mmCIF file of C-alpha atoms (C1' of nucleotides) in Angstrom:
data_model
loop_
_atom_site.group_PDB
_atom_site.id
_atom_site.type_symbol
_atom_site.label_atom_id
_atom_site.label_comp_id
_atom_site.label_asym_id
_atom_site.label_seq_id
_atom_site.Cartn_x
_atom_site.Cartn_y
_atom_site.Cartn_z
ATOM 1 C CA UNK A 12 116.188 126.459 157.975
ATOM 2 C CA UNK A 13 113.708 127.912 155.422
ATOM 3 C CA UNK A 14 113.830 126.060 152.031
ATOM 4 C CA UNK A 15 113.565 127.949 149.132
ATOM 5 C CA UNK A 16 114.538 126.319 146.526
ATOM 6 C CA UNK A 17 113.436 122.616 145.341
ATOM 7 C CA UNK A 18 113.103 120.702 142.039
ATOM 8 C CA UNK A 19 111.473 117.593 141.278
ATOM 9 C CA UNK A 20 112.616 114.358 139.595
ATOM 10 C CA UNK A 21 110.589 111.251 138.584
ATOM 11 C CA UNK A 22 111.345 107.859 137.220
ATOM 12 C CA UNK A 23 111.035 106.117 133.674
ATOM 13 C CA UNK A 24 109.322 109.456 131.990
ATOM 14 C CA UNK A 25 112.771 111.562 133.536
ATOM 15 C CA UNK A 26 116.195 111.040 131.546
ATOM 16 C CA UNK A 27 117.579 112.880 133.921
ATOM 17 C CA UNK A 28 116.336 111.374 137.189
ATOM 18 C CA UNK A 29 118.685 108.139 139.131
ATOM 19 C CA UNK A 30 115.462 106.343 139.275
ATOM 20 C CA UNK A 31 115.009 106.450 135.115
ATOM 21 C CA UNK A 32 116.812 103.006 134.462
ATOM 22 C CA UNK A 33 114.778 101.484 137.576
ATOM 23 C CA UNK A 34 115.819 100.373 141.090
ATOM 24 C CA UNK A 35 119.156 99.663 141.903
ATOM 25 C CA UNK A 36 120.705 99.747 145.380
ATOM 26 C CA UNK A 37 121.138 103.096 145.657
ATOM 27 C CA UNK A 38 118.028 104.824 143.892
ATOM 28 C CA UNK A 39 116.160 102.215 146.541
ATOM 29 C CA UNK A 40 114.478 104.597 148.507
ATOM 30 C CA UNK A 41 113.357 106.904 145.230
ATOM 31 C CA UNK A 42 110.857 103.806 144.845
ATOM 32 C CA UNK A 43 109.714 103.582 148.611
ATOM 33 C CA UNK A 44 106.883 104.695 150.530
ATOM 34 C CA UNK A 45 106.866 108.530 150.587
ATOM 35 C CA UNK A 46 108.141 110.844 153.514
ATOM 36 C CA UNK A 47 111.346 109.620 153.558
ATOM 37 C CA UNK A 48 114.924 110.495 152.244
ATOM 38 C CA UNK A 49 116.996 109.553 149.172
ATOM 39 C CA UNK A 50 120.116 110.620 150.057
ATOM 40 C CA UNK A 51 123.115 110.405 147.470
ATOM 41 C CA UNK A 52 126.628 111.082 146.908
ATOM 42 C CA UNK A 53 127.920 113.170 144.146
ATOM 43 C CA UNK A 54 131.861 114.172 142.506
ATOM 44 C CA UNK A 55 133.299 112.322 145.577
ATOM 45 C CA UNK A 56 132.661 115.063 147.925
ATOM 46 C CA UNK A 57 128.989 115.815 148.115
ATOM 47 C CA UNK A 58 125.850 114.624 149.273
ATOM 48 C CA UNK A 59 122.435 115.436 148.164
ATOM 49 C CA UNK A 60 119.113 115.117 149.604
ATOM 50 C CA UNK A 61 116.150 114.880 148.105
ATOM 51 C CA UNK A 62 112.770 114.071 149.633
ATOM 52 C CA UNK A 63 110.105 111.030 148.003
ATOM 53 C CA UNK A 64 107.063 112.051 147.147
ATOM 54 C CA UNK A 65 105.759 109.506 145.490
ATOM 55 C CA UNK A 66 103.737 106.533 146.647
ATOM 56 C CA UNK A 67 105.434 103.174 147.015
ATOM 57 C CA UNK A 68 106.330 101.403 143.599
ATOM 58 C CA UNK A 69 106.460 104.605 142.029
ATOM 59 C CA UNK A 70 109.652 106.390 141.506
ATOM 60 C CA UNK A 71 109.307 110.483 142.523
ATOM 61 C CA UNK A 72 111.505 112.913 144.709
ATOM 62 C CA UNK A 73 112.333 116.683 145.329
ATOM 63 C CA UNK A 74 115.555 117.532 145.783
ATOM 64 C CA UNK A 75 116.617 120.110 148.115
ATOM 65 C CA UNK A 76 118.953 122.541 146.559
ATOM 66 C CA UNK A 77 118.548 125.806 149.010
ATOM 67 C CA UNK A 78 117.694 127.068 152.234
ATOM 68 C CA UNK A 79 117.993 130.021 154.299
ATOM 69 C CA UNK A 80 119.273 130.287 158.147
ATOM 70 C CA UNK A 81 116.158 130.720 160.314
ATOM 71 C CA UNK A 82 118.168 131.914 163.655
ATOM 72 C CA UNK A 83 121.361 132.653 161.426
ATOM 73 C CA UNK A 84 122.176 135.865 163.239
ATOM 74 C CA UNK A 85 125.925 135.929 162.377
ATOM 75 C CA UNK A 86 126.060 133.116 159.774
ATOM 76 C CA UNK A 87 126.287 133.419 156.086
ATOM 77 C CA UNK A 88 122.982 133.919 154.410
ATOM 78 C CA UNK A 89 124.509 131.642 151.117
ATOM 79 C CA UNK A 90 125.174 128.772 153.447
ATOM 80 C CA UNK A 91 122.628 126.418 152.437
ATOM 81 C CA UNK A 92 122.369 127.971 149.217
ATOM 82 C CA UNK A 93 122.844 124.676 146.870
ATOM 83 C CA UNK A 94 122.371 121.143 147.167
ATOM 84 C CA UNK A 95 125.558 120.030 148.348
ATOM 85 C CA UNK A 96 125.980 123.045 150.856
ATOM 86 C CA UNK A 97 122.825 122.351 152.395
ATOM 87 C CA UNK A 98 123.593 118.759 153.068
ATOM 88 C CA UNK A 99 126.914 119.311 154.452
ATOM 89 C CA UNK A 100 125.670 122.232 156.707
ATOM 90 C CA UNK A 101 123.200 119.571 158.288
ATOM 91 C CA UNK A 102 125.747 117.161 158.716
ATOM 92 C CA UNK A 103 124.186 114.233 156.157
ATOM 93 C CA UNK A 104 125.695 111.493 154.737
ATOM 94 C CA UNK A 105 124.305 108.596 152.938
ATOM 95 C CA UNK A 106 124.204 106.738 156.387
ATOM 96 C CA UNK A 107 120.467 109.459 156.365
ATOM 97 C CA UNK A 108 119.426 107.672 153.101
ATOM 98 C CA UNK A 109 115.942 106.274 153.409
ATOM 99 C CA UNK A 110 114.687 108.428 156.997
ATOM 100 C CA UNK A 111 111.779 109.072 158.250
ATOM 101 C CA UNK A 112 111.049 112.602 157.505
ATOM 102 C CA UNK A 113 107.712 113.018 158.879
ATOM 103 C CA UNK A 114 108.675 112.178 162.292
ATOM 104 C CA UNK A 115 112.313 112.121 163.284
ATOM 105 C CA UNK A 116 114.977 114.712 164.802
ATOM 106 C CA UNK A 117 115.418 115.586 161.176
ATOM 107 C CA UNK A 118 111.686 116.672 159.948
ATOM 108 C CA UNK A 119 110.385 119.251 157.503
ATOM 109 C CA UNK A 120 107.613 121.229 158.502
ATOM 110 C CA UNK A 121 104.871 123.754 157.178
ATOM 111 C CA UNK A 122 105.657 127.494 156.586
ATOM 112 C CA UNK A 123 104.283 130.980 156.802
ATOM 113 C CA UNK A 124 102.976 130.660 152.742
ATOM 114 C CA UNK A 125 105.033 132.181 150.089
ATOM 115 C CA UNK A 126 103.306 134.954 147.691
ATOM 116 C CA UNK A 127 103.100 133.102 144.537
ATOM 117 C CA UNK A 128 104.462 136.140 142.607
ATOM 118 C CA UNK A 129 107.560 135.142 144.468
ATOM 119 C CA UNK A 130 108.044 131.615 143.131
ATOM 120 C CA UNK A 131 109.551 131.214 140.159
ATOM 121 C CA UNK A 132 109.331 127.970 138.055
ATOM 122 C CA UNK A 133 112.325 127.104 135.974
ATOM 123 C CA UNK A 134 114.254 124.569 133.858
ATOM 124 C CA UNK A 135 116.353 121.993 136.500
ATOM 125 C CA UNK A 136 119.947 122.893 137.471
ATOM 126 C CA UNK A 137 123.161 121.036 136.342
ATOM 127 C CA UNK A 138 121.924 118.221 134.323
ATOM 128 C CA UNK A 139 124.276 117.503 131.530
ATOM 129 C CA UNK A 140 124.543 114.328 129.657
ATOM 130 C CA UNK A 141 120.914 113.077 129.977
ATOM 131 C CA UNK A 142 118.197 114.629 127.484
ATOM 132 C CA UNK A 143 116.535 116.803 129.748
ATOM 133 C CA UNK A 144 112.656 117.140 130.263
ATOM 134 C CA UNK A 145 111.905 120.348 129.250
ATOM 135 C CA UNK A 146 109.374 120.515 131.962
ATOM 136 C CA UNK A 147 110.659 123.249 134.377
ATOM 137 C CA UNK A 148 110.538 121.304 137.492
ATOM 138 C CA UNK A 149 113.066 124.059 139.420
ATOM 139 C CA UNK A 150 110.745 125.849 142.165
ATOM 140 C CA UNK A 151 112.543 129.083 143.963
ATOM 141 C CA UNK A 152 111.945 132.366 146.031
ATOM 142 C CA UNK A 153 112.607 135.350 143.751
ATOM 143 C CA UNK A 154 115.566 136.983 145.617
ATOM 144 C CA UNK A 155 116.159 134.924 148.515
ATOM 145 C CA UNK A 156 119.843 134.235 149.196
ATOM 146 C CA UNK A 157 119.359 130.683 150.196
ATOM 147 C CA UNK A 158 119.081 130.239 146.433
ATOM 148 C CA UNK A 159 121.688 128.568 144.588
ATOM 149 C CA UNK A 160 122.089 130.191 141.384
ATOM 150 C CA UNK A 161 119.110 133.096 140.424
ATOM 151 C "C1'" DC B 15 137.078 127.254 132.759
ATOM 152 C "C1'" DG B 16 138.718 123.210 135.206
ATOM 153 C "C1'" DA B 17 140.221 120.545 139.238
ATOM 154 C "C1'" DA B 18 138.860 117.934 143.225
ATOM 155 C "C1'" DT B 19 137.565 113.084 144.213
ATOM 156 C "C1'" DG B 20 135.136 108.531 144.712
ATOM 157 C "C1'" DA B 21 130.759 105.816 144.432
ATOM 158 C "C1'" DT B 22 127.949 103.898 140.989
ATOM 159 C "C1'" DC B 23 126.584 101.595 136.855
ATOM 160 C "C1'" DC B 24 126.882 99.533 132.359
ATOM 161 C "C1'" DG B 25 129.124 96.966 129.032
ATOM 162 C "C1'" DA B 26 132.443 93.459 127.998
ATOM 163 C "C1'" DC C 5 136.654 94.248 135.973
ATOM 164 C "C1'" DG C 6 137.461 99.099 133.784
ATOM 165 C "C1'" DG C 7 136.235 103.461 132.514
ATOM 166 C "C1'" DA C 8 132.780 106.958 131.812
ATOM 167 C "C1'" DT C 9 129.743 109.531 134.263
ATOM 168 C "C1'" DC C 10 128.082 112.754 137.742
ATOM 169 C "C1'" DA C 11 120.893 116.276 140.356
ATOM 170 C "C1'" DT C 12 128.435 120.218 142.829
ATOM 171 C "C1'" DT C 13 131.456 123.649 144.554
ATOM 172 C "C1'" DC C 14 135.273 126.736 144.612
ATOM 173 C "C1'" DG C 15 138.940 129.259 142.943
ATOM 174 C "C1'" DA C 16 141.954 131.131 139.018
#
DNA sequence: CGAATGATCCGA
DNA sequence: CGGATCATTCGA
């Protein structure tokens, strides 16, 4: 798949990050070495996965919230469009929490670059009862289906 | 709009 | 312990 849609979260400066309140047994791997997942389970049906990107000690993660097919002759072009979609299509549960990304059957690699007057920055997606940063941490390709809500 | 559906976390 | 919350999705 093709990601194409991403936003960021942080730790103490986000309200609306897992990892604001600190480290608990879940939110573990949001303060681990970088490179590997934080994978999560949300409404009691859906998993999420985000990606840390911060060094060790330091909460920071992107969360994957759309893809499109690469060989997807035949499937649907929304698919992997949204967090929870993506996961499922993938097959991960929170058994994939804390992976090796960089090398391991599930790894994210380098694309053909984007034209920066395709990415659009915007304000984070479905965050509700924490104060939001009003940074716009949302990353997405203008006009790709894989994206989860335009 | 609201239901589905269960782990997680905080307060008591 | 108990209940509020939730980085979602789908269908009326």
């Amino acid at each position: 798949m093709r990601l194409v849609e991403v936003e960021a979260y942080l730790g103490a400066s986000d309200p609306a990050s897992h990892a604001y309140r600190g480290p608990t047994a879940r939110t573990a791997p949001m303060f681990g070495p970088p490179g590997r997942s934080y994978v999560y389970f949300v409404y009691g049906m859906y998993y999420c996965l985000n990606v840390v990107a911060s060094r060790s000690g330091v909460a920071g993660a992107v969360l994957l919230r759309g893809a499109e097919p690469i060989a997807g002759v035949g499937h649907d072009p929304r698919a992997l469009a949204g967090p929870g979609k993506l996961a499922r299509a993938i097959g991960l549960t929170t058994a994939h929490t804390n992976m090796d990304l960089v090398r391991s059957a599930l790894s994210i690699r380098d694309a053909p670059p984007v034209a920066s007057s395709r990415v659009v920055r915007a304000p984070r997606v479905g965050l509700s009862q924490h104060a939001t940063t009003e940074e716009p941490w949302r990353f997405y390709v203008r006009g790709s289906p894989g994206v989860s809500r335009p």
